[in-house]
Amino acid sequence: MDYNARFEAAIADLKREDRYRIFANLERDAARFPLALWRPAGEENAPREVTVWCSNDYLGMGGHPAVIEASVRAARAHGAGAGGTRNISGTHHPIVELERELADLHGKPAALVFTSGWISNLAGISTIASLLPNCLILSDALNHNSMIEGVRRSGCEKEVFRHNDAAHLEELLAALDPARPKLIVFESLYSMDGDIAPVAEIVRLAKRYGAITYIDEVHAVGMYGPRGGGVAEREGVMAEIDVIEGTLAKGFGSMGGYIAGSAALIDAVRSYAPQFIFTTTLPPSVAASASVAVRHLKASNVERVRHQSNARLVKHALQAAGLPVMENASHIVPLMVRDAAKCRRASELLLERHAIYIQPINYPTVARGTERLRITPTPLHDEAQVAALVEALVDVWSALDLPFETPKVLPFRRPAAEANCTYPEMKKAAE
């Protein structure tokens, strides 16, 4: 077999379907986020300034001065790496502190940190389910790939309930042996459509039918709830969720994933999950900076308020321009293109013509025919950048002959408390 030819054919298939991913050479500017430097291919020595509108650093915490300083201090004190797995090299103190912060954030006895949210789902779901004899997993139809892989890895039987459909979930639960172990796995906020799960209803069903609950809060931690505990905290049911999974790489602006739950459950995952046992731990600099971000957002609501205000402003401005925004109740702003080739080209035109970076979202991340630009406002985008974004998108929509909708002119007024502010001002307001 010509092995390289096979690989080249696989790549050609992606390009033919307009699913081939091109990564922009971007350098984040910690002091000026959401601005970044873009180095186009062949022009690496002539970077261009661009505005980023699709970062998962939702609150810009990766550039918070206190977060950066914590990382620098820890790197100087402990070195660049962790030295190995926790089983071999021990557990460094910054990650112990981080796990305490996370357990406290969610009101749980214990927490366990992994190298990513993807790994924490794979390890958490697969290990918990495999330790329950004859466990049945009930999984939301739109769960993230990491959750799907966790279900597969467990080797357990599964049932898939229709997305956010509590009635269908109850039908499945009611048909089961009441004594059979059951694990319900779902997300609180689904990041492509921006819709929010009926968390309280799922918790009620779990209690009624003797199931345990595993909620993925990766797109909500830091951003919802009085202390940033996520949608479950906002809905007042966080204490009733058995396992809360989150990430440090989005609302907290760092890196890594985690689960929080009972001491016995966390110890069991720590002791049995190969994804934890055989993986080098996060370095002290990452753990220390994440701890500062978590601690700050427990006390400060300024970032969350400004973030939600900017999300509402962007949705309002896009709808007023007749651009096809998928409505939802979260901070996610899906702008529907519904064509893979045009979605990719829209992203290219925004970057080349308007110095705006928004990565195209195509299959398999979303279903074919639902391709989109996923816009994620942050607290640090200002109103001039919002106006520039709308103007650029109208130009691109016209250039690609994409359909507009009937403009929705709705009243919008930003409260004085939500005026433009920078991180030093946010920090001062939170003290």
XYZ file of C-alpha atoms in Angstrom:
431
model
C 0.000 0.000 0.000
C 1.107 3.564 -0.715
C 0.500 4.897 2.790
C 1.131 8.556 2.008
C -1.258 8.387 -0.939
C -3.959 7.136 1.406
C -3.376 10.021 3.799
C -3.361 12.512 0.923
C -6.662 11.077 -0.341
C -8.214 11.474 3.106
C -7.159 15.137 3.212
C -8.455 15.640 -0.338
C -11.856 14.322 0.781
C -12.016 17.005 3.479
C -11.038 19.752 1.051
C -13.613 18.619 -1.494
C -16.334 18.838 1.170
C -15.047 22.237 2.399
C -14.307 20.657 5.776
C -10.528 21.078 5.706
C -9.482 23.189 8.680
C -6.941 25.963 8.299
C -5.518 27.414 11.490
C -4.811 31.123 11.509
C -1.369 32.101 12.823
C -2.554 34.367 15.637
C -0.726 35.883 18.602
C -2.934 36.927 21.477
C -2.154 40.296 23.058
C -2.707 39.854 26.790
C -2.742 43.592 27.467
C -5.041 44.488 24.543
C -7.379 41.488 24.207
C -9.528 41.004 22.089
C -6.872 42.385 19.731
C -4.321 39.956 18.301
C -1.628 39.801 15.624
C -2.299 37.725 12.515
C 0.605 36.436 10.446
C -0.715 35.380 7.007
C 1.067 32.506 5.259
C 4.034 33.895 3.352
C 3.844 37.178 5.259
C 4.919 36.005 8.702
C 7.265 38.976 9.126
C 4.485 41.489 8.482
C 1.828 40.816 11.127
C -1.551 42.541 10.955
C -3.695 43.605 13.891
C -7.070 41.852 14.042
C -10.029 41.709 16.422
C -10.900 38.234 17.720
C -14.627 37.478 17.954
C -14.607 33.715 18.561
C -12.381 33.129 21.586
C -13.410 30.627 24.250
C -11.631 32.849 26.773
C -15.132 34.180 27.330
C -14.304 36.662 30.094
C -10.773 37.512 28.993
C -9.393 36.123 32.251
C -6.315 34.833 30.432
C -5.111 38.434 30.326
C -6.116 39.455 33.853
C -3.021 40.973 35.548
C -3.432 38.939 38.738
C -3.818 35.698 36.762
C -0.677 36.387 34.733
C 1.307 37.349 37.825
C 0.311 34.096 39.572
C 1.547 32.099 36.588
C 4.868 33.945 36.468
C 5.457 33.565 40.216
C 4.734 29.838 40.143
C 6.965 29.248 37.108
C 9.843 31.042 38.809
C 9.315 29.136 42.038
C 8.622 25.647 40.682
C 9.895 25.531 37.098
C 8.168 25.109 33.762
C 6.779 21.591 34.155
C 5.215 19.296 36.735
C 7.920 16.639 36.526
C 5.619 13.773 35.618
C 2.384 12.143 36.671
C 1.072 12.699 40.160
C 1.655 9.019 40.902
C 5.354 9.337 40.083
C 6.297 12.906 40.910
C 3.842 13.641 43.677
C 1.155 16.272 43.789
C 2.488 19.815 43.688
C 0.895 22.266 46.105
C -0.628 24.651 43.502
C -2.818 21.854 42.129
C -3.913 20.891 45.644
C -4.988 24.498 46.152
C -6.752 24.523 42.785
C -8.756 21.391 43.611
C -9.796 22.956 46.926
C -10.954 26.092 45.112
C -12.974 24.029 42.626
C -14.568 21.843 45.292
C -15.565 25.001 47.169
C -16.885 26.624 43.968
C -19.351 23.781 43.490
C -20.053 23.034 47.153
C -18.629 19.512 46.875
C -16.300 17.634 49.230
C -13.659 17.020 46.546
C -12.481 17.786 43.020
C -9.977 16.269 40.610
C -8.086 18.171 37.902
C -7.188 16.767 34.476
C -5.195 18.134 31.562
C -8.306 19.170 29.593
C -12.083 19.218 29.707
C -12.122 16.572 26.978
C -10.040 14.218 29.123
C -12.045 14.925 32.272
C -15.244 13.850 30.477
C -13.621 10.786 28.950
C -12.167 9.722 32.292
C -15.050 10.781 34.507
C -17.932 9.228 32.599
C -16.146 6.031 31.622
C -14.734 5.340 35.082
C -17.854 6.170 37.087
C -20.110 4.076 34.856
C -17.702 1.130 34.681
C -17.562 0.942 38.480
C -21.354 0.587 38.717
C -22.451 -2.999 37.942
C -24.771 -3.252 34.926
C -24.944 0.548 34.702
C -27.135 2.112 32.021
C -26.065 5.538 30.731
C -28.749 7.948 29.545
C -27.123 10.546 27.286
C -28.488 13.718 25.665
C -28.538 13.469 21.861
C -26.365 16.573 21.445
C -23.731 15.798 24.051
C -20.170 16.823 23.250
C -17.776 14.415 21.546
C -15.818 13.995 24.798
C -18.950 12.787 26.567
C -19.815 10.413 23.736
C -16.306 8.964 23.914
C -16.639 8.605 27.682
C -19.849 6.634 27.223
C -18.205 4.400 24.607
C -15.106 3.843 26.730
C -17.222 2.720 29.700
C -18.463 -0.349 27.825
C -21.893 0.147 29.387
C -25.276 -0.020 27.728
C -26.650 3.370 26.751
C -29.908 5.076 25.835
C -29.976 8.421 24.008
C -32.761 10.834 24.900
C -33.901 13.589 22.563
C -32.064 16.842 23.076
C -33.264 18.701 26.185
C -36.413 16.559 26.168
C -37.199 15.761 29.799
C -40.399 13.925 28.836
C -38.460 11.512 26.626
C -35.890 11.026 29.377
C -38.682 10.122 31.790
C -40.105 7.601 29.313
C -36.741 5.850 29.175
C -36.265 5.947 32.950
C -39.766 4.644 33.664
C -39.154 1.565 31.487
C -36.065 0.504 33.462
C -35.668 -1.765 36.455
C -35.810 0.629 39.444
C -32.890 -1.198 41.056
C -30.579 -0.893 38.041
C -27.760 1.685 38.369
C -28.382 4.620 36.042
C -26.166 7.553 35.071
C -27.661 10.600 33.314
C -25.060 12.629 31.397
C -25.891 16.014 29.904
C -24.585 19.529 29.376
C -25.904 22.647 31.031
C -25.225 24.910 28.044
C -24.750 23.584 24.517
C -22.099 25.700 22.860
C -23.096 25.534 19.198
C -26.767 26.565 19.534
C -26.374 28.275 22.903
C -29.431 26.573 24.398
C -29.685 25.662 28.068
C -30.765 22.316 29.516
C -33.784 21.883 31.821
C -31.379 21.173 34.669
C -33.882 21.278 37.539
C -36.256 18.922 35.715
C -33.472 16.422 34.995
C -32.441 16.499 38.658
C -36.056 15.850 39.682
C -36.275 12.848 37.353
C -32.962 11.460 38.580
C -34.188 11.544 42.167
C -37.518 9.976 41.278
C -36.004 7.088 39.322
C -32.848 6.456 41.344
C -30.256 7.762 38.874
C -27.123 9.791 39.470
C -26.436 12.934 37.458
C -23.312 14.055 35.605
C -23.466 17.608 34.241
C -20.971 19.206 31.855
C -20.739 22.908 32.772
C -17.709 23.776 30.612
C -19.432 26.660 28.794
C -21.014 27.998 31.983
C -18.483 27.876 34.837
C -17.217 31.316 35.726
C -20.046 32.941 33.767
C -23.315 31.945 35.434
C -24.376 31.802 39.067
C -23.607 34.201 41.926
C -20.059 32.825 42.264
C -19.561 31.460 38.760
C -20.574 27.909 39.642
C -22.517 27.575 36.382
C -26.120 27.084 35.340
C -26.787 24.570 38.137
C -25.767 27.196 40.698
C -27.908 29.831 38.994
C -30.897 27.452 39.042
C -30.365 26.605 42.708
C -29.823 22.870 42.164
C -26.032 22.587 42.276
C -26.099 20.679 45.579
C -28.389 18.071 44.022
C -26.077 17.280 41.080
C -23.861 14.274 41.796
C -20.944 15.085 39.471
C -20.100 18.501 38.040
C -17.565 18.630 35.226
C -15.961 21.853 34.101
C -13.044 23.402 32.314
C -10.404 25.919 33.265
C -9.855 26.892 29.622
C -12.957 29.008 28.958
C -14.494 31.228 31.623
C -11.345 30.943 33.748
C -8.982 31.672 30.849
C -6.436 28.962 31.658
C -6.072 25.270 30.767
C -7.329 21.957 32.112
C -10.546 20.230 33.115
C -11.992 18.847 36.329
C -14.778 16.965 38.039
C -16.261 17.712 41.455
C -18.341 15.374 43.603
C -18.349 13.249 46.730
C -15.041 12.275 48.310
C -15.606 8.581 47.538
C -16.505 9.198 43.891
C -13.521 11.489 43.293
C -11.165 9.056 45.000
C -12.505 6.199 42.863
C -11.877 8.122 39.627
C -8.412 9.139 40.866
C -7.604 5.518 41.637
C -9.076 3.817 38.548
C -9.013 6.242 35.597
C -6.033 5.483 33.305
C -6.446 8.932 31.736
C -5.523 10.376 35.134
C -3.026 7.781 36.346
C -0.808 7.812 33.257
C -0.916 11.497 32.279
C 1.554 14.164 33.376
C -0.232 16.699 35.541
C -0.724 20.369 34.777
C 2.355 22.460 35.590
C 2.317 24.590 38.754
C 2.164 27.827 36.734
C -1.102 26.766 35.088
C -2.648 25.521 38.334
C -1.681 28.675 40.218
C -3.080 31.018 37.588
C -6.302 29.014 37.348
C -6.743 29.203 41.123
C -6.495 32.979 41.025
C -9.061 33.165 38.209
C -11.505 30.890 40.061
C -11.039 32.807 43.309
C -11.489 36.168 41.593
C -14.712 35.166 39.836
C -16.196 33.792 43.037
C -16.036 37.331 44.433
C -16.468 39.511 41.345
C -19.686 39.796 39.365
C -18.442 42.683 37.206
C -17.146 40.467 34.412
C -20.335 38.398 34.264
C -22.608 41.438 34.124
C -20.578 43.125 31.389
C -20.285 39.849 29.478
C -24.042 39.272 29.365
C -24.627 42.892 28.447
C -22.233 42.644 25.492
C -23.844 39.406 24.326
C -27.247 41.103 24.309
C -25.818 44.120 22.485
C -24.231 41.996 19.744
C -27.404 39.962 19.193
C -29.467 43.144 19.066
C -27.112 44.826 16.573
C -26.936 41.792 14.272
C -30.716 41.319 14.274
C -31.240 45.015 13.559
C -29.027 44.570 10.465
C -31.101 41.626 9.260
C -28.369 39.059 9.923
C -29.634 35.523 10.762
C -28.860 35.047 14.453
C -30.088 31.843 16.093
C -31.913 33.026 19.188
C -31.044 31.590 22.585
C -30.830 32.610 26.231
C -27.051 32.396 26.590
C -23.899 34.307 25.633
C -23.370 32.255 22.461
C -24.181 34.103 19.206
C -24.613 31.615 16.315
C -24.804 33.387 12.947
C -26.282 30.929 10.468
C -24.668 30.457 7.026
C -25.983 26.951 6.176
C -23.382 26.302 3.485
C -19.916 24.853 4.145
C -18.079 26.587 1.297
C -19.671 29.972 1.977
C -19.059 29.626 5.699
C -15.353 29.092 5.096
C -15.262 31.952 2.572
C -17.105 34.281 4.959
C -14.427 33.648 7.568
C -11.689 34.359 5.020
C -13.296 37.610 3.841
C -13.775 38.848 7.398
C -10.087 38.335 8.068
C -8.732 39.605 4.754
C -11.046 42.587 4.246
C -11.967 43.627 7.744
C -9.263 42.308 10.121
C -11.889 40.341 12.052
C -11.244 36.730 13.066
C -14.191 34.311 13.373
C -13.475 30.652 12.685
C -16.058 28.813 10.501
C -18.020 26.018 12.188
C -18.697 23.171 9.753
C -19.469 19.422 9.928
C -18.787 17.350 12.038
C -18.901 19.996 14.772
C -22.420 20.842 13.559
C -24.786 18.973 11.245
C -24.507 19.537 7.501
C -26.766 22.399 6.443
C -26.348 24.175 9.791
C -22.889 25.671 9.184
C -22.338 28.907 11.043
C -20.072 31.590 12.389
C -20.029 31.291 16.175
C -19.518 34.706 17.740
C -18.501 34.980 21.391
C -18.562 38.524 22.806
C -16.379 39.211 25.830
C -16.516 41.929 28.488
C -13.600 43.622 26.752
C -15.165 44.192 23.339
C -16.247 47.829 23.050
C -19.140 49.373 21.189
C -16.946 50.594 18.336
C -15.808 47.004 17.753
C -19.421 45.828 17.785
C -20.306 48.425 15.141
C -17.309 47.374 13.025
C -18.331 43.726 13.329
C -21.860 44.392 12.092
C -20.636 46.525 9.190
C -18.141 43.842 8.175
C -20.718 41.052 8.328
C -23.210 43.004 6.218
C -20.480 43.486 3.601
C -19.560 39.786 3.628
C -23.204 38.666 3.489
C -23.732 40.882 0.440
C -20.512 39.734 -1.244
C -21.465 36.065 -0.878
C -25.139 36.618 -1.725
C -26.199 35.148 1.605
C -29.826 35.686 2.661
C -30.746 38.452 5.090
C -33.748 38.324 7.395
C -36.314 40.995 8.173
C -34.514 43.371 10.547
C -35.649 43.221 14.158
C -35.450 46.679 15.679
C -35.807 46.140 19.400
C -35.104 48.624 22.181
C -31.701 48.251 23.782
C -30.205 50.413 26.481
C -27.046 49.526 28.349
C -27.316 50.389 32.055
C -24.746 52.891 33.296
C -23.201 50.196 35.487
C -22.370 48.193 32.360
C -20.393 50.925 30.605
C -17.147 50.090 28.800
C -14.442 49.116 31.251
C -10.998 47.574 31.318
C -9.629 44.894 33.623
C -8.040 47.311 36.101
C -11.468 48.952 36.453
C -13.194 45.556 36.745
C -10.716 44.501 39.374
C -11.157 47.723 41.327
C -14.949 47.377 41.223
C -14.711 43.845 42.594
C -12.507 44.781 45.568
